[in-house]
Amino acid sequence: MAAISAFLGKHVLDFICGGAAATQPINRWAALAWGTPNSTGASELNTSIGYSRLTALFGAAASPAGSASITAAMTFGPFSSNQSILGINLFNGSPVNSSDQLLYGTLQTARTVAPGDSLVVAAGALTVTIA
Amino acid sequence: MPLTSFMEKRVLDFICGGASAAAPGGRWLNWATGSPDDSGDSVGPFSSRRSVTFSPANSPAGSVANSVAVSGATASAAATVRGWNLYESSVGGNRLAYGTLTVTLGCKSGNDNPAFSAAGLKMTIT
């Protein structure tokens, strides 16, 4: 199953097929997950540990590769508690517990942060692909 | 849901915002006598592309289908229809998507008009 929310899936199909107005997301915000995110739950971290969503800026999609990647690094933290991080979501707004989920996925390597740690997602390290 | 490289880039730019992304200006269908793919449409001997009107996409199902039957293209030679292509215009333009039929259609020259009934063409996000 594609890692796209039902909300965005409808807008994408309407964008392609024109059966209804398709609203393009105005912004993209990256949101970290303590669990495995899916279309029914983002498993987003709590703000009490020094976490907040960050703006995700993407470059133009590559063709025929069919992918788009972030152009600027995102630095989450510093965190104030130990926390496992398994996944990442994209939302169309901020703060935590608001807005519409767009996409979700799991990290290639799960991370565990300790107090004082930051998690950096380097430019180019977050990629959206159409398979 | 097989999208062409052209449409994949448009969709990704629509989602991610890295470049402007204009929605297709129209949707037009023609019939293929081979299995179309990203490199070729395998268009068969049919008179013209036909306009396709889709219903609003279903959520959370993640699917969309044509709301009106798509028909009217006459075979100019005997041919077996195996697939379809979707374009953004009635002539020329960019190809958007393609697919193969679940059942092939044998068409006689000058008489047969292959068609999709309403809801017969369905695209799904998988």
PDB file of N, CA and C in Angstrom, chain B residues 24-105:
ATOM      1  N   PRO B  24      -3.585  18.694 -15.556  1.00  0.00           N
ATOM      2  CA  PRO B  24      -3.846  18.524 -16.993  1.00  0.00           C
ATOM      3  C   PRO B  24      -5.057  19.346 -17.424  1.00  0.00           C
ATOM      4  N   GLY B  25      -4.997  19.890 -18.665  1.00  0.00           N
ATOM      5  CA  GLY B  25      -6.102  20.697 -19.157  1.00  0.00           C
ATOM      6  C   GLY B  25      -7.291  19.878 -19.605  1.00  0.00           C
ATOM      7  N   GLY B  26      -7.094  18.603 -19.840  1.00  0.00           N
ATOM      8  CA  GLY B  26      -8.183  17.715 -20.258  1.00  0.00           C
ATOM      9  C   GLY B  26      -7.706  16.283 -20.144  1.00  0.00           C
ATOM     10  N   ARG B  27      -8.625  15.348 -20.366  1.00  0.00           N
ATOM     11  CA  ARG B  27      -8.277  13.931 -20.352  1.00  0.00           C
ATOM     12  C   ARG B  27      -8.896  13.287 -21.573  1.00  0.00           C
ATOM     13  N   TRP B  28      -8.047  12.701 -22.422  1.00  0.00           N
ATOM     14  CA  TRP B  28      -8.495  12.104 -23.682  1.00  0.00           C
ATOM     15  C   TRP B  28      -7.908  10.710 -23.790  1.00  0.00           C
ATOM     16  N   LEU B  29      -8.734   9.783 -24.245  1.00  0.00           N
ATOM     17  CA  LEU B  29      -8.340   8.382 -24.256  1.00  0.00           C
ATOM     18  C   LEU B  29      -8.227   7.857 -25.674  1.00  0.00           C
ATOM     19  N   ASN B  30      -7.187   7.038 -25.904  1.00  0.00           N
ATOM     20  CA  ASN B  30      -7.158   6.246 -27.126  1.00  0.00           C
ATOM     21  C   ASN B  30      -6.848   4.800 -26.787  1.00  0.00           C
ATOM     22  N   TRP B  31      -6.999   3.948 -27.771  1.00  0.00           N
ATOM     23  CA  TRP B  31      -6.884   2.511 -27.557  1.00  0.00           C
ATOM     24  C   TRP B  31      -5.560   1.983 -28.073  1.00  0.00           C
ATOM     25  N   ALA B  32      -5.020   1.021 -27.373  1.00  0.00           N
ATOM     26  CA  ALA B  32      -3.720   0.447 -27.733  1.00  0.00           C
ATOM     27  C   ALA B  32      -3.874  -1.008 -28.157  1.00  0.00           C
ATOM     28  N   THR B  33      -3.118  -1.392 -29.176  1.00  0.00           N
ATOM     29  CA  THR B  33      -3.152  -2.788 -29.609  1.00  0.00           C
ATOM     30  C   THR B  33      -2.024  -3.592 -29.000  1.00  0.00           C
ATOM     31  N   GLY B  34      -1.115  -2.914 -28.283  1.00  0.00           N
ATOM     32  CA  GLY B  34      -0.093  -3.588 -27.491  1.00  0.00           C
ATOM     33  C   GLY B  34      -0.315  -3.243 -26.037  1.00  0.00           C
ATOM     34  N   SER B  35       0.668  -3.553 -25.195  1.00  0.00           N
ATOM     35  CA  SER B  35       0.609  -3.169 -23.781  1.00  0.00           C
ATOM     36  C   SER B  35       1.407  -1.888 -23.619  1.00  0.00           C
ATOM     37  N   PRO B  36       0.734  -0.762 -23.456  1.00  0.00           N
ATOM     38  CA  PRO B  36       1.477   0.496 -23.363  1.00  0.00           C
ATOM     39  C   PRO B  36       2.349   0.528 -22.117  1.00  0.00           C
ATOM     40  N   ASP B  37       3.460   1.253 -22.207  1.00  0.00           N
ATOM     41  CA  ASP B  37       4.308   1.474 -21.052  1.00  0.00           C
ATOM     42  C   ASP B  37       4.854   2.889 -21.116  1.00  0.00           C
ATOM     43  N   ASP B  38       5.821   3.202 -20.253  1.00  0.00           N
ATOM     44  CA  ASP B  38       6.297   4.578 -20.184  1.00  0.00           C
ATOM     45  C   ASP B  38       7.020   4.992 -21.468  1.00  0.00           C
ATOM     46  N   SER B  39       7.534   4.036 -22.214  1.00  0.00           N
ATOM     47  CA  SER B  39       8.300   4.385 -23.404  1.00  0.00           C
ATOM     48  C   SER B  39       7.464   4.414 -24.676  1.00  0.00           C
ATOM     49  N   GLY B  40       6.239   3.876 -24.650  1.00  0.00           N
ATOM     50  CA  GLY B  40       5.448   3.839 -25.870  1.00  0.00           C
ATOM     51  C   GLY B  40       3.982   3.551 -25.628  1.00  0.00           C
ATOM     52  N   ASP B  41       3.116   4.126 -26.510  1.00  0.00           N
ATOM     53  CA  ASP B  41       1.671   3.984 -26.284  1.00  0.00           C
ATOM     54  C   ASP B  41       1.028   2.846 -27.078  1.00  0.00           C
ATOM     55  N   SER B  42       1.722   2.263 -28.052  1.00  0.00           N
ATOM     56  CA  SER B  42       1.178   1.143 -28.842  1.00  0.00           C
ATOM     57  C   SER B  42      -0.216   1.453 -29.376  1.00  0.00           C
ATOM     58  N   VAL B  43      -0.376   2.669 -29.898  1.00  0.00           N
ATOM     59  CA  VAL B  43      -1.701   3.105 -30.358  1.00  0.00           C
ATOM     60  C   VAL B  43      -2.156   2.282 -31.552  1.00  0.00           C
ATOM     61  N   GLY B  44      -3.433   1.908 -31.557  1.00  0.00           N
ATOM     62  CA  GLY B  44      -4.007   1.127 -32.631  1.00  0.00           C
ATOM     63  C   GLY B  44      -4.678   2.003 -33.674  1.00  0.00           C
ATOM     64  N   PRO B  45      -5.261   1.378 -34.715  1.00  0.00           N
ATOM     65  CA  PRO B  45      -5.866   2.109 -35.840  1.00  0.00           C
ATOM     66  C   PRO B  45      -7.279   2.599 -35.523  1.00  0.00           C
ATOM     67  N   PHE B  46      -7.386   3.609 -34.695  1.00  0.00           N
ATOM     68  CA  PHE B  46      -8.684   4.143 -34.318  1.00  0.00           C
ATOM     69  C   PHE B  46      -8.782   5.604 -34.696  1.00  0.00           C
ATOM     70  N   SER B  47     -10.015   6.052 -34.960  1.00  0.00           N
ATOM     71  CA  SER B  47     -10.248   7.328 -35.615  1.00  0.00           C
ATOM     72  C   SER B  47      -9.787   8.531 -34.804  1.00  0.00           C
ATOM     73  N   SER B  48      -9.984   8.534 -33.514  1.00  0.00           N
ATOM     74  CA  SER B  48      -9.651   9.730 -32.748  1.00  0.00           C
ATOM     75  C   SER B  48      -9.653   9.419 -31.257  1.00  0.00           C
ATOM     76  N   ARG B  49      -9.024  10.301 -30.508  1.00  0.00           N
ATOM     77  CA  ARG B  49      -9.100  10.216 -29.051  1.00  0.00           C
ATOM     78  C   ARG B  49     -10.496  10.637 -28.598  1.00  0.00           C
ATOM     79  N   ARG B  50     -10.911  10.103 -27.469  1.00  0.00           N
ATOM     80  CA  ARG B  50     -12.229  10.422 -26.927  1.00  0.00           C
ATOM     81  C   ARG B  50     -12.090  11.087 -25.566  1.00  0.00           C
ATOM     82  N   SER B  51     -12.908  12.091 -25.336  1.00  0.00           N
ATOM     83  CA  SER B  51     -12.872  12.813 -24.064  1.00  0.00           C
ATOM     84  C   SER B  51     -13.333  11.922 -22.917  1.00  0.00           C
ATOM     85  N   VAL B  52     -12.662  12.041 -21.782  1.00  0.00           N
ATOM     86  CA  VAL B  52     -13.009  11.263 -20.592  1.00  0.00           C
ATOM     87  C   VAL B  52     -13.378  12.217 -19.463  1.00  0.00           C
ATOM     88  N   THR B  53     -14.513  11.966 -18.846  1.00  0.00           N
ATOM     89  CA  THR B  53     -14.942  12.740 -17.679  1.00  0.00           C
ATOM     90  C   THR B  53     -14.933  11.825 -16.465  1.00  0.00           C
ATOM     91  N   PHE B  54     -14.203  12.232 -15.428  1.00  0.00           N
ATOM     92  CA  PHE B  54     -14.106  11.423 -14.228  1.00  0.00           C
ATOM     93  C   PHE B  54     -14.995  11.993 -13.121  1.00  0.00           C
ATOM     94  N   SER B  55     -15.440  11.116 -12.261  1.00  0.00           N
ATOM     95  CA  SER B  55     -16.139  11.520 -11.048  1.00  0.00           C
ATOM     96  C   SER B  55     -15.124  12.008 -10.025  1.00  0.00           C
ATOM     97  N   PRO B  56     -15.572  12.685  -8.970  1.00  0.00           N
ATOM     98  CA  PRO B  56     -14.655  12.995  -7.869  1.00  0.00           C
ATOM     99  C   PRO B  56     -14.070  11.709  -7.299  1.00  0.00           C
ATOM    100  N   ALA B  57     -12.815  11.752  -6.921  1.00  0.00           N
ATOM    101  CA  ALA B  57     -12.165  10.567  -6.360  1.00  0.00           C
ATOM    102  C   ALA B  57     -12.815  10.168  -5.048  1.00  0.00           C
ATOM    103  N   ASN B  58     -12.783   8.863  -4.773  1.00  0.00           N
ATOM    104  CA  ASN B  58     -13.334   8.333  -3.534  1.00  0.00           C
ATOM    105  C   ASN B  58     -12.273   8.339  -2.439  1.00  0.00           C
ATOM    106  N   SER B  59     -12.680   8.686  -1.246  1.00  0.00           N
ATOM    107  CA  SER B  59     -11.800   8.641  -0.089  1.00  0.00           C
ATOM    108  C   SER B  59     -12.568   8.006   1.056  1.00  0.00           C
ATOM    109  N   PRO B  60     -11.985   7.077   1.818  1.00  0.00           N
ATOM    110  CA  PRO B  60     -10.575   6.693   1.811  1.00  0.00           C
ATOM    111  C   PRO B  60     -10.207   5.597   0.816  1.00  0.00           C
ATOM    112  N   ALA B  61     -11.106   5.220  -0.080  1.00  0.00           N
ATOM    113  CA  ALA B  61     -10.823   4.120  -0.995  1.00  0.00           C
ATOM    114  C   ALA B  61      -9.617   4.399  -1.902  1.00  0.00           C
ATOM    115  N   GLY B  62      -9.401   5.682  -2.243  1.00  0.00           N
ATOM    116  CA  GLY B  62      -8.270   6.022  -3.100  1.00  0.00           C
ATOM    117  C   GLY B  62      -8.454   5.553  -4.525  1.00  0.00           C
ATOM    118  N   SER B  63      -9.646   5.767  -5.079  1.00  0.00           N
ATOM    119  CA  SER B  63      -9.900   5.356  -6.460  1.00  0.00           C
ATOM    120  C   SER B  63     -10.781   6.389  -7.148  1.00  0.00           C
ATOM    121  N   VAL B  64     -10.779   6.314  -8.477  1.00  0.00           N
ATOM    122  CA  VAL B  64     -11.588   7.230  -9.268  1.00  0.00           C
ATOM    123  C   VAL B  64     -11.996   6.521 -10.556  1.00  0.00           C
ATOM    124  N   ALA B  65     -13.173   6.816 -11.077  1.00  0.00           N
ATOM    125  CA  ALA B  65     -13.648   6.170 -12.297  1.00  0.00           C
ATOM    126  C   ALA B  65     -14.331   7.195 -13.198  1.00  0.00           C
ATOM    127  N   ASN B  66     -14.474   6.835 -14.467  1.00  0.00           N
ATOM    128  CA  ASN B  66     -15.143   7.719 -15.408  1.00  0.00           C
ATOM    129  C   ASN B  66     -16.639   7.761 -15.103  1.00  0.00           C
ATOM    130  N   SER B  67     -17.217   8.944 -15.168  1.00  0.00           N
ATOM    131  CA  SER B  67     -18.631   9.107 -14.837  1.00  0.00           C
ATOM    132  C   SER B  67     -19.532   8.932 -16.053  1.00  0.00           C
ATOM    133  N   VAL B  68     -18.961   9.036 -17.246  1.00  0.00           N
ATOM    134  CA  VAL B  68     -19.720   8.929 -18.489  1.00  0.00           C
ATOM    135  C   VAL B  68     -19.014   7.921 -19.380  1.00  0.00           C
ATOM    136  N   ALA B  69     -19.789   7.155 -20.150  1.00  0.00           N
ATOM    137  CA  ALA B  69     -19.195   6.183 -21.061  1.00  0.00           C
ATOM    138  C   ALA B  69     -18.234   6.864 -22.032  1.00  0.00           C
ATOM    139  N   VAL B  70     -17.157   6.185 -22.374  1.00  0.00           N
ATOM    140  CA  VAL B  70     -16.170   6.684 -23.326  1.00  0.00           C
ATOM    141  C   VAL B  70     -16.277   5.841 -24.581  1.00  0.00           C
ATOM    142  N   SER B  71     -16.731   6.413 -25.667  1.00  0.00           N
ATOM    143  CA  SER B  71     -16.942   5.627 -26.879  1.00  0.00           C
ATOM    144  C   SER B  71     -16.835   6.525 -28.102  1.00  0.00           C
ATOM    145  N   GLY B  72     -16.974   5.939 -29.251  1.00  0.00           N
ATOM    146  CA  GLY B  72     -17.046   6.717 -30.480  1.00  0.00           C
ATOM    147  C   GLY B  72     -15.862   6.595 -31.403  1.00  0.00           C
ATOM    148  N   ALA B  73     -14.769   5.989 -30.962  1.00  0.00           N
ATOM    149  CA  ALA B  73     -13.606   5.846 -31.838  1.00  0.00           C
ATOM    150  C   ALA B  73     -13.802   4.615 -32.713  1.00  0.00           C
ATOM    151  N   THR B  74     -13.777   4.791 -34.031  1.00  0.00           N
ATOM    152  CA  THR B  74     -14.017   3.699 -34.964  1.00  0.00           C
ATOM    153  C   THR B  74     -12.706   3.089 -35.423  1.00  0.00           C
ATOM    154  N   ALA B  75     -12.676   1.757 -35.477  1.00  0.00           N
ATOM    155  CA  ALA B  75     -11.471   1.076 -35.962  1.00  0.00           C
ATOM    156  C   ALA B  75     -11.374   1.236 -37.475  1.00  0.00           C
ATOM    157  N   SER B  76     -10.234   1.707 -37.959  1.00  0.00           N
ATOM    158  CA  SER B  76     -10.031   1.859 -39.407  1.00  0.00           C
ATOM    159  C   SER B  76      -9.455   0.593 -40.023  1.00  0.00           C
ATOM    160  N   ALA B  77      -9.069  -0.329 -39.185  1.00  0.00           N
ATOM    161  CA  ALA B  77      -8.596  -1.641 -39.637  1.00  0.00           C
ATOM    162  C   ALA B  77      -8.904  -2.622 -38.517  1.00  0.00           C
ATOM    163  N   ALA B  78      -8.984  -3.882 -38.883  1.00  0.00           N
ATOM    164  CA  ALA B  78      -9.226  -4.895 -37.854  1.00  0.00           C
ATOM    165  C   ALA B  78      -8.102  -4.857 -36.832  1.00  0.00           C
ATOM    166  N   ALA B  79      -8.464  -4.898 -35.567  1.00  0.00           N
ATOM    167  CA  ALA B  79      -7.449  -4.802 -34.525  1.00  0.00           C
ATOM    168  C   ALA B  79      -7.958  -5.403 -33.227  1.00  0.00           C
ATOM    169  N   THR B  80      -7.036  -5.846 -32.401  1.00  0.00           N
ATOM    170  CA  THR B  80      -7.372  -6.338 -31.066  1.00  0.00           C
ATOM    171  C   THR B  80      -6.901  -5.313 -30.055  1.00  0.00           C
ATOM    172  N   VAL B  81      -7.822  -4.773 -29.303  1.00  0.00           N
ATOM    173  CA  VAL B  81      -7.502  -3.765 -28.298  1.00  0.00           C
ATOM    174  C   VAL B  81      -7.025  -4.453 -27.040  1.00  0.00           C
ATOM    175  N   ARG B  82      -5.836  -4.056 -26.589  1.00  0.00           N
ATOM    176  CA  ARG B  82      -5.249  -4.671 -25.397  1.00  0.00           C
ATOM    177  C   ARG B  82      -5.029  -3.659 -24.271  1.00  0.00           C
ATOM    178  N   GLY B  83      -5.059  -2.377 -24.600  1.00  0.00           N
ATOM    179  CA  GLY B  83      -4.771  -1.387 -23.565  1.00  0.00           C
ATOM    180  C   GLY B  83      -5.346  -0.028 -23.902  1.00  0.00           C
ATOM    181  N   TRP B  84      -5.003   0.943 -23.076  1.00  0.00           N
ATOM    182  CA  TRP B  84      -5.503   2.303 -23.250  1.00  0.00           C
ATOM    183  C   TRP B  84      -4.430   3.294 -22.808  1.00  0.00           C
ATOM    184  N   ASN B  85      -4.564   4.518 -23.333  1.00  0.00           N
ATOM    185  CA  ASN B  85      -3.692   5.616 -22.933  1.00  0.00           C
ATOM    186  C   ASN B  85      -4.560   6.827 -22.621  1.00  0.00           C
ATOM    187  N   LEU B  86      -4.113   7.640 -21.686  1.00  0.00           N
ATOM    188  CA  LEU B  86      -4.802   8.880 -21.325  1.00  0.00           C
ATOM    189  C   LEU B  86      -3.881  10.049 -21.639  1.00  0.00           C
ATOM    190  N   TYR B  87      -4.389  11.030 -22.394  1.00  0.00           N
ATOM    191  CA  TYR B  87      -3.610  12.198 -22.800  1.00  0.00           C
ATOM    192  C   TYR B  87      -4.274  13.458 -22.248  1.00  0.00           C
ATOM    193  N   GLU B  88      -3.534  14.565 -22.300  1.00  0.00           N
ATOM    194  CA  GLU B  88      -4.072  15.832 -21.802  1.00  0.00           C
ATOM    195  C   GLU B  88      -4.777  16.639 -22.883  1.00  0.00           C
ATOM    196  N   SER B  89      -4.714  16.176 -24.138  1.00  0.00           N
ATOM    197  CA  SER B  89      -5.391  16.916 -25.191  1.00  0.00           C
ATOM    198  C   SER B  89      -5.888  15.957 -26.261  1.00  0.00           C
ATOM    199  N   SER B  90      -6.741  16.464 -27.147  1.00  0.00           N
ATOM    200  CA  SER B  90      -7.355  15.598 -28.156  1.00  0.00           C
ATOM    201  C   SER B  90      -6.377  15.231 -29.264  1.00  0.00           C
ATOM    202  N   VAL B  91      -5.360  16.058 -29.458  1.00  0.00           N
ATOM    203  CA  VAL B  91      -4.338  15.794 -30.465  1.00  0.00           C
ATOM    204  C   VAL B  91      -2.983  16.209 -29.880  1.00  0.00           C
ATOM    205  N   GLY B  92      -1.962  15.410 -30.095  1.00  0.00           N
ATOM    206  CA  GLY B  92      -0.652  15.763 -29.560  1.00  0.00           C
ATOM    207  C   GLY B  92      -0.650  15.775 -28.044  1.00  0.00           C
ATOM    208  N   GLY B  93       0.059  16.712 -27.440  1.00  0.00           N
ATOM    209  CA  GLY B  93       0.052  16.846 -25.982  1.00  0.00           C
ATOM    210  C   GLY B  93       0.845  15.756 -25.291  1.00  0.00           C
ATOM    211  N   ASN B  94       0.782  15.764 -23.977  1.00  0.00           N
ATOM    212  CA  ASN B  94       1.516  14.817 -23.158  1.00  0.00           C
ATOM    213  C   ASN B  94       0.630  13.651 -22.725  1.00  0.00           C
ATOM    214  N   ARG B  95       1.229  12.490 -22.689  1.00  0.00           N
ATOM    215  CA  ARG B  95       0.520  11.307 -22.205  1.00  0.00           C
ATOM    216  C   ARG B  95       0.585  11.300 -20.683  1.00  0.00           C
ATOM    217  N   LEU B  96      -0.506  10.939 -20.038  1.00  0.00           N
ATOM    218  CA  LEU B  96      -0.606  11.033 -18.590  1.00  0.00           C
ATOM    219  C   LEU B  96      -0.517   9.671 -17.919  1.00  0.00           C
ATOM    220  N   ALA B  97      -1.264   8.723 -18.425  1.00  0.00           N
ATOM    221  CA  ALA B  97      -1.357   7.417 -17.772  1.00  0.00           C
ATOM    222  C   ALA B  97      -1.666   6.374 -18.830  1.00  0.00           C
ATOM    223  N   TYR B  98      -1.561   5.122 -18.468  1.00  0.00           N
ATOM    224  CA  TYR B  98      -1.819   4.037 -19.402  1.00  0.00           C
ATOM    225  C   TYR B  98      -2.160   2.783 -18.617  1.00  0.00           C
ATOM    226  N   GLY B  99      -2.720   1.800 -19.338  1.00  0.00           N
ATOM    227  CA  GLY B  99      -3.040   0.546 -18.677  1.00  0.00           C
ATOM    228  C   GLY B  99      -3.394  -0.524 -19.688  1.00  0.00           C
ATOM    229  N   THR B 100      -3.531  -1.735 -19.207  1.00  0.00           N
ATOM    230  CA  THR B 100      -3.963  -2.840 -20.048  1.00  0.00           C
ATOM    231  C   THR B 100      -5.355  -3.274 -19.620  1.00  0.00           C
ATOM    232  N   LEU B 101      -6.118  -3.778 -20.577  1.00  0.00           N
ATOM    233  CA  LEU B 101      -7.478  -4.211 -20.307  1.00  0.00           C
ATOM    234  C   LEU B 101      -7.481  -5.559 -19.597  1.00  0.00           C
ATOM    235  N   THR B 102      -8.511  -5.815 -18.813  1.00  0.00           N
ATOM    236  CA  THR B 102      -8.639  -7.123 -18.181  1.00  0.00           C
ATOM    237  C   THR B 102      -9.050  -8.172 -19.209  1.00  0.00           C
ATOM    238  N   VAL B 103      -9.746  -7.733 -20.269  1.00  0.00           N
ATOM    239  CA  VAL B 103     -10.158  -8.620 -21.358  1.00  0.00           C
ATOM    240  C   VAL B 103      -9.880  -7.901 -22.665  1.00  0.00           C
ATOM    241  N   THR B 104      -9.233  -8.558 -23.619  1.00  0.00           N
ATOM    242  CA  THR B 104      -8.962  -7.910 -24.907  1.00  0.00           C
ATOM    243  C   THR B 104     -10.246  -7.811 -25.727  1.00  0.00           C
ATOM    244  N   LEU B 105     -10.257  -6.838 -26.668  1.00  0.00           N
ATOM    245  CA  LEU B 105     -11.432  -6.600 -27.510  1.00  0.00           C
ATOM    246  C   LEU B 105     -11.050  -6.756 -28.968  1.00  0.00           C
TER     247      LEU B 105
END
